[in-house]
Coordinates of N, CA and C in Angstrom, one line a residue:
M1 N -3.8 -8.3 -31.3 CA -3.4 -9.1 -30.1 C -4.0 -8.4 -28.9
N2 N -4.6 -9.2 -28.1 CA -5.2 -8.7 -26.8 C -4.2 -8.6 -25.7
Y3 N -4.3 -7.5 -25.0 CA -3.5 -7.2 -23.8 C -4.0 -8.1 -22.7
I4 N -3.1 -8.8 -22.0 CA -3.4 -9.6 -20.9 C -2.7 -9.0 -19.7
P5 N -3.5 -8.5 -18.7 CA -2.9 -7.8 -17.6 C -2.1 -8.9 -16.7
P6 N -1.1 -8.4 -16.0 CA -0.4 -9.3 -15.1 C -1.2 -9.8 -14.0
V7 N -0.9 -11.0 -13.5 CA -1.5 -11.6 -12.3 C -1.1 -10.9 -11.1
C8 N 0.1 -10.5 -11.0 CA 0.6 -9.9 -9.7 C 1.3 -8.5 -9.9
T9 N 1.4 -7.8 -8.8 CA 2.0 -6.5 -8.8 C 3.5 -6.8 -8.7
P10 N 4.4 -5.7 -8.8 CA 5.8 -5.9 -8.6 C 6.2 -6.5 -7.2
E11 N 5.3 -6.3 -6.3 CA 5.6 -6.8 -4.9 C 5.2 -8.3 -4.8
G12 N 4.6 -8.9 -5.8 CA 4.2 -10.3 -5.8 C 2.8 -10.5 -5.2
T13 N 2.0 -9.4 -5.0 CA 0.6 -9.6 -4.5 C -0.3 -9.5 -5.7
I14 N -1.6 -9.8 -5.5 CA -2.6 -9.9 -6.5 C -2.9 -8.5 -7.1
A15 N -2.9 -8.5 -8.5 CA -3.2 -7.2 -9.2 C -4.7 -7.0 -9.4
L16 N -5.1 -5.8 -9.3 CA -6.6 -5.5 -9.4 C -7.2 -5.9 -10.7
Q17 N -6.5 -5.8 -11.8 CA -7.0 -6.1 -13.2 C -6.7 -7.5 -13.6
A18 N -6.2 -8.4 -12.7 CA -5.9 -9.7 -13.1 C -7.1 -10.6 -13.3
N19 N -7.0 -11.5 -14.2 CA -8.1 -12.5 -14.5 C -8.2 -13.4 -13.3
V20 N -9.5 -13.7 -12.9 CA -9.7 -14.5 -11.7 C -9.1 -15.9 -11.8
Q21 N -9.4 -16.5 -12.9 CA -8.9 -17.9 -13.1 C -7.4 -17.9 -13.1
A22 N -6.7 -16.9 -13.7 CA -5.2 -16.8 -13.6 C -4.8 -16.6 -12.2
V23 N -5.5 -15.8 -11.4 CA -5.1 -15.6 -10.0 C -5.3 -17.0 -9.2
I24 N -6.4 -17.7 -9.4 CA -6.5 -19.0 -8.8 C -5.4 -19.9 -9.1
N25 N -5.0 -20.0 -10.4 CA -3.9 -20.9 -10.8 C -2.6 -20.4 -10.1
A26 N -2.4 -19.1 -10.0 CA -1.2 -18.6 -9.4 C -1.2 -18.9 -7.9
I27 N -2.3 -18.8 -7.2 CA -2.4 -19.1 -5.8 C -2.1 -20.6 -5.6
N28 N -2.7 -21.4 -6.4 CA -2.6 -22.9 -6.2 C -1.1 -23.3 -6.5
T29 N -0.4 -22.6 -7.3 CA 1.0 -22.9 -7.6 C 2.0 -22.1 -6.8
N30 N 1.5 -21.3 -5.8 CA 2.3 -20.5 -4.9 C 3.2 -19.5 -5.7
T31 N 2.7 -18.9 -6.8 CA 3.5 -18.0 -7.5 C 3.0 -16.5 -7.3
V32 N 2.0 -16.4 -6.4 CA 1.6 -15.0 -6.0 C 1.2 -15.1 -4.5
V33 N 1.3 -14.0 -3.8 CA 0.9 -13.8 -2.5 C -0.6 -13.5 -2.5
P34 N -1.5 -14.3 -1.9 CA -3.0 -14.1 -2.1 C -3.5 -12.9 -1.3
Y35 N -2.9 -11.8 -1.5 CA -3.2 -10.5 -0.7 C -3.4 -9.4 -1.8
G36 N -4.4 -8.6 -1.5 CA -4.7 -7.5 -2.4 C -4.8 -6.2 -1.6
D37 N -4.1 -5.2 -2.0 CA -4.1 -3.9 -1.4 C -4.5 -2.9 -2.6
F38 N -5.8 -2.6 -2.7 CA -6.3 -1.8 -3.8 C -6.6 -0.4 -3.4
G39 N -6.0 0.1 -2.3 CA -6.3 1.5 -1.8 C -7.5 1.5 -0.9
G40 N -7.8 2.5 -0.3 CA -8.9 2.6 0.6 C -8.6 2.0 2.0
P41 N -9.6 1.9 2.8 CA -9.4 1.5 4.2 C -9.3 0.0 4.4
N42 N -9.5 -0.8 3.4 CA -9.5 -2.3 3.5 C -8.4 -2.9 2.7
V43 N -8.0 -4.1 3.1 CA -7.1 -5.0 2.3 C -7.8 -6.3 2.2
Y44 N -7.4 -7.2 1.3 CA -8.1 -8.4 1.0 C -7.1 -9.6 1.0
W45 N -7.6 -10.8 1.5 CA -6.9 -12.0 1.5 C -7.8 -13.0 0.7
F46 N -7.2 -13.6 -0.3 CA -8.0 -14.5 -1.2 C -7.6 -16.0 -0.9
Q47 N -8.6 -16.9 -1.1 CA -8.4 -18.3 -0.9 C -9.0 -19.0 -2.1
T48 N -8.5 -20.2 -2.3 CA -8.9 -21.0 -3.5 C -9.7 -22.2 -3.2
F49 N -10.1 -22.5 -1.9 CA -10.9 -23.7 -1.7 C -12.3 -23.5 -2.3
D50 N -12.8 -24.5 -2.8 CA -14.2 -24.5 -3.4 C -14.2 -23.8 -4.8
N51 N -13.0 -23.6 -5.4 CA -13.0 -22.9 -6.7 C -13.4 -23.8 -7.8
G52 N -13.5 -25.1 -7.7 CA -14.0 -25.9 -8.7 C -15.4 -25.6 -9.1
L53 N -16.1 -25.0 -8.2 CA -17.5 -24.7 -8.5 C -17.7 -23.2 -9.0
G54 N -16.6 -22.6 -9.4 CA -16.7 -21.2 -9.9 C -16.8 -20.2 -8.8
N55 N -16.3 -20.5 -7.6 CA -16.3 -19.5 -6.5 C -15.0 -19.1 -6.1
L56 N -14.9 -17.9 -5.6 CA -13.6 -17.3 -5.1 C -14.0 -16.8 -3.7
V57 N -13.2 -17.2 -2.7 CA -13.5 -16.8 -1.3 C -12.4 -15.7 -0.9
Y58 N -12.9 -14.6 -0.4 CA -12.0 -13.6 0.1 C -12.5 -13.0 1.4
T59 N -11.5 -12.5 2.2 CA -11.8 -11.9 3.5 C -11.3 -10.5 3.4
I60 N -12.1 -9.6 4.0 CA -11.8 -8.1 4.0 C -11.3 -7.8 5.4
F61 N -10.2 -7.1 5.4 CA -9.5 -6.7 6.7 C -9.4 -5.2 6.7
D62 N -9.5 -4.7 8.0 CA -9.2 -3.3 8.2 C -7.7 -3.0 8.0
R63 N -7.4 -2.1 7.2 CA -5.9 -1.8 6.9 C -5.2 -1.5 8.2
N64 N -5.7 -0.6 9.1 CA -5.0 -0.2 10.3 C -4.9 -1.2 11.4
T65 N -6.0 -1.9 11.7 CA -6.0 -2.9 12.8 C -5.7 -4.3 12.4
T66 N -5.7 -4.6 11.1 CA -5.5 -5.9 10.5 C -6.6 -6.9 11.0
L67 N -7.7 -6.5 11.5 CA -8.7 -7.4 12.0 C -9.7 -7.7 10.8
G68 N -10.1 -9.0 10.8 CA -11.1 -9.4 9.8 C -12.4 -8.8 9.9
L69 N -13.0 -8.3 8.8 CA -14.3 -7.6 8.9 C -15.4 -8.6 8.4
A70 N -15.2 -9.2 7.3 CA -16.2 -10.1 6.7 C -15.5 -11.0 5.6
S71 N -16.1 -12.2 5.4 CA -15.7 -13.1 4.4 C -16.8 -13.3 3.4
F72 N -16.5 -13.5 2.1 CA -17.5 -13.7 1.1 C -17.0 -14.8 0.1
M73 N -18.1 -15.5 -0.4 CA -17.8 -16.4 -1.5 C -18.6 -15.8 -2.7
V74 N -17.8 -15.6 -3.8 CA -18.3 -14.9 -4.9 C -18.3 -15.9 -6.1
R75 N -19.4 -15.9 -6.8 CA -19.5 -16.6 -8.1 C -19.0 -15.8 -9.2
F76 N -18.0 -16.3 -10.0 CA -17.4 -15.5 -11.0 C -17.5 -16.1 -12.4
G77 N -17.4 -15.3 -13.4 CA -17.3 -15.8 -14.8 C -15.8 -16.0 -15.2
A78 N -15.6 -16.8 -16.2 CA -14.2 -17.1 -16.6 C -13.4 -15.9 -17.0
A79 N -14.0 -14.8 -17.4 CA -13.3 -13.6 -17.9 C -13.3 -12.5 -16.8
A80 N -13.9 -12.8 -15.6 CA -14.0 -11.7 -14.6 C -12.6 -11.4 -14.0
T81 N -12.4 -10.1 -13.7 CA -11.2 -9.6 -13.1 C -11.4 -9.6 -11.6
I82 N -10.3 -9.5 -10.9 CA -10.4 -9.3 -9.4 C -11.2 -8.0 -9.1
Q83 N -11.0 -7.0 -9.8 CA -11.8 -5.7 -9.6 C -13.3 -6.0 -9.7
Q84 N -13.7 -6.7 -10.8 CA -15.1 -7.0 -11.0 C -15.7 -7.8 -9.8
V85 N -15.0 -8.8 -9.4 CA -15.4 -9.7 -8.4 C -15.6 -9.0 -7.0
V86 N -14.6 -8.2 -6.7 CA -14.6 -7.5 -5.4 C -15.5 -6.3 -5.3
F87 N -15.5 -5.5 -6.4 CA -16.2 -4.2 -6.3 C -17.5 -4.1 -7.1
Q88 N -17.9 -5.1 -7.9 CA -19.1 -5.0 -8.6 C -20.1 -6.1 -8.1
P89 N -21.4 -6.0 -8.5 CA -22.4 -6.8 -7.9 C -22.5 -8.2 -8.4
Y90 N -21.4 -9.0 -8.4 CA -21.5 -10.4 -8.7 C -22.2 -11.1 -7.6
P91 N -22.9 -12.2 -8.0 CA -23.6 -12.9 -6.9 C -22.6 -13.4 -5.8
R92 N -22.9 -13.0 -4.6 CA -22.0 -13.4 -3.5 C -22.8 -13.7 -2.3
S93 N -22.2 -14.5 -1.4 CA -22.8 -14.8 -0.1 C -21.8 -14.6 1.0
Q94 N -22.3 -14.0 2.0 CA -21.4 -13.8 3.2 C -21.3 -15.1 3.9
I95 N -20.1 -15.5 4.2 CA -19.8 -16.8 4.9 C -19.2 -16.5 6.3
D96 N -19.0 -17.5 7.1 CA -18.3 -17.3 8.4 C -16.9 -16.7 8.2
L97 N -16.5 -15.8 9.1 CA -15.3 -15.1 9.0 C -14.1 -16.1 8.9
Q98 N -13.3 -16.1 7.9 CA -12.3 -17.1 7.6 C -11.0 -16.8 8.5
F99 N -10.7 -15.5 8.7 CA -9.6 -15.1 9.5 C -9.9 -14.0 10.4
L100 N -9.5 -14.1 11.7 CA -9.8 -13.0 12.6 C -8.7 -11.9 12.5
I101 N -7.5 -12.3 12.2 CA -6.4 -11.4 12.0 C -5.7 -11.7 10.6
L102 N -5.3 -10.6 9.9 CA -4.7 -10.8 8.6 C -3.5 -11.8 8.7
P103 N -3.4 -12.8 7.9 CA -2.3 -13.7 7.9 C -1.0 -13.1 7.6
H104 N 0.1 -13.7 8.0 CA 1.4 -13.2 7.7 C 1.6 -13.0 6.2
I105 N 2.1 -11.9 5.7 CA 2.4 -11.7 4.3 C 3.9 -11.9 4.1
P106 N 4.2 -12.9 3.3 CA 5.7 -13.1 3.1 C 6.2 -11.9 2.3
R107 N 7.3 -11.4 2.7 CA 8.0 -10.3 2.1 C 9.2 -10.8 1.3
A108 N 9.5 -10.2 0.2 CA 10.7 -10.5 -0.5 C 11.9 -10.1 0.3
S109 N 13.0 -10.8 0.2 CA 14.2 -10.4 0.9 C 15.2 -10.0 -0.1
Y110 N 15.9 -9.0 0.2 CA 16.9 -8.4 -0.7 C 18.3 -8.4 0.0
S111 N 19.3 -8.6 -0.8 CA 20.7 -8.5 -0.2 C 21.4 -7.4 -1.1
N112 N 22.2 -6.6 -0.4 CA 23.0 -5.6 -1.1 C 24.1 -6.2 -1.8
G113 N 24.3 -5.7 -3.1 CA 25.4 -6.2 -3.9 C 26.5 -5.1 -3.9
T114 N 27.5 -5.4 -4.5 CA 28.6 -4.4 -4.7 C 28.6 -3.8 -6.1
V115 N 28.9 -2.6 -6.2 CA 29.0 -1.9 -7.5 C 30.4 -1.5 -7.7
T116 N 31.0 -1.9 -8.8 CA 32.3 -1.5 -9.2 C 32.3 -0.5 -10.3
P117 N 32.7 0.7 -10.0 CA 32.7 1.8 -11.0 C 33.6 1.5 -12.2

């Protein structure tokens, strides 16, 4: 049986080892926050428009300033992971910057319960 990595992290954001097609489906159904924090000085925001042609669009942001640095459209294969698409030399083209500032990232809300010993 093959191991299938999860689409999202425990925080509900995109997992680095997630399958790209699964991520696109999750973004389209609003079951994942289209944000990736994979360490390093940058964070990523993913979009699903134009995905019918086998493309994924993402914008790179500076972690500290949250300013957009560059946007790319990447051609991906059906089995490609987010890690392969973002960090390996898949065919990509730089496009107009999609966001100047990192969009609001929805945070999960928690409420405190009571514990009875």
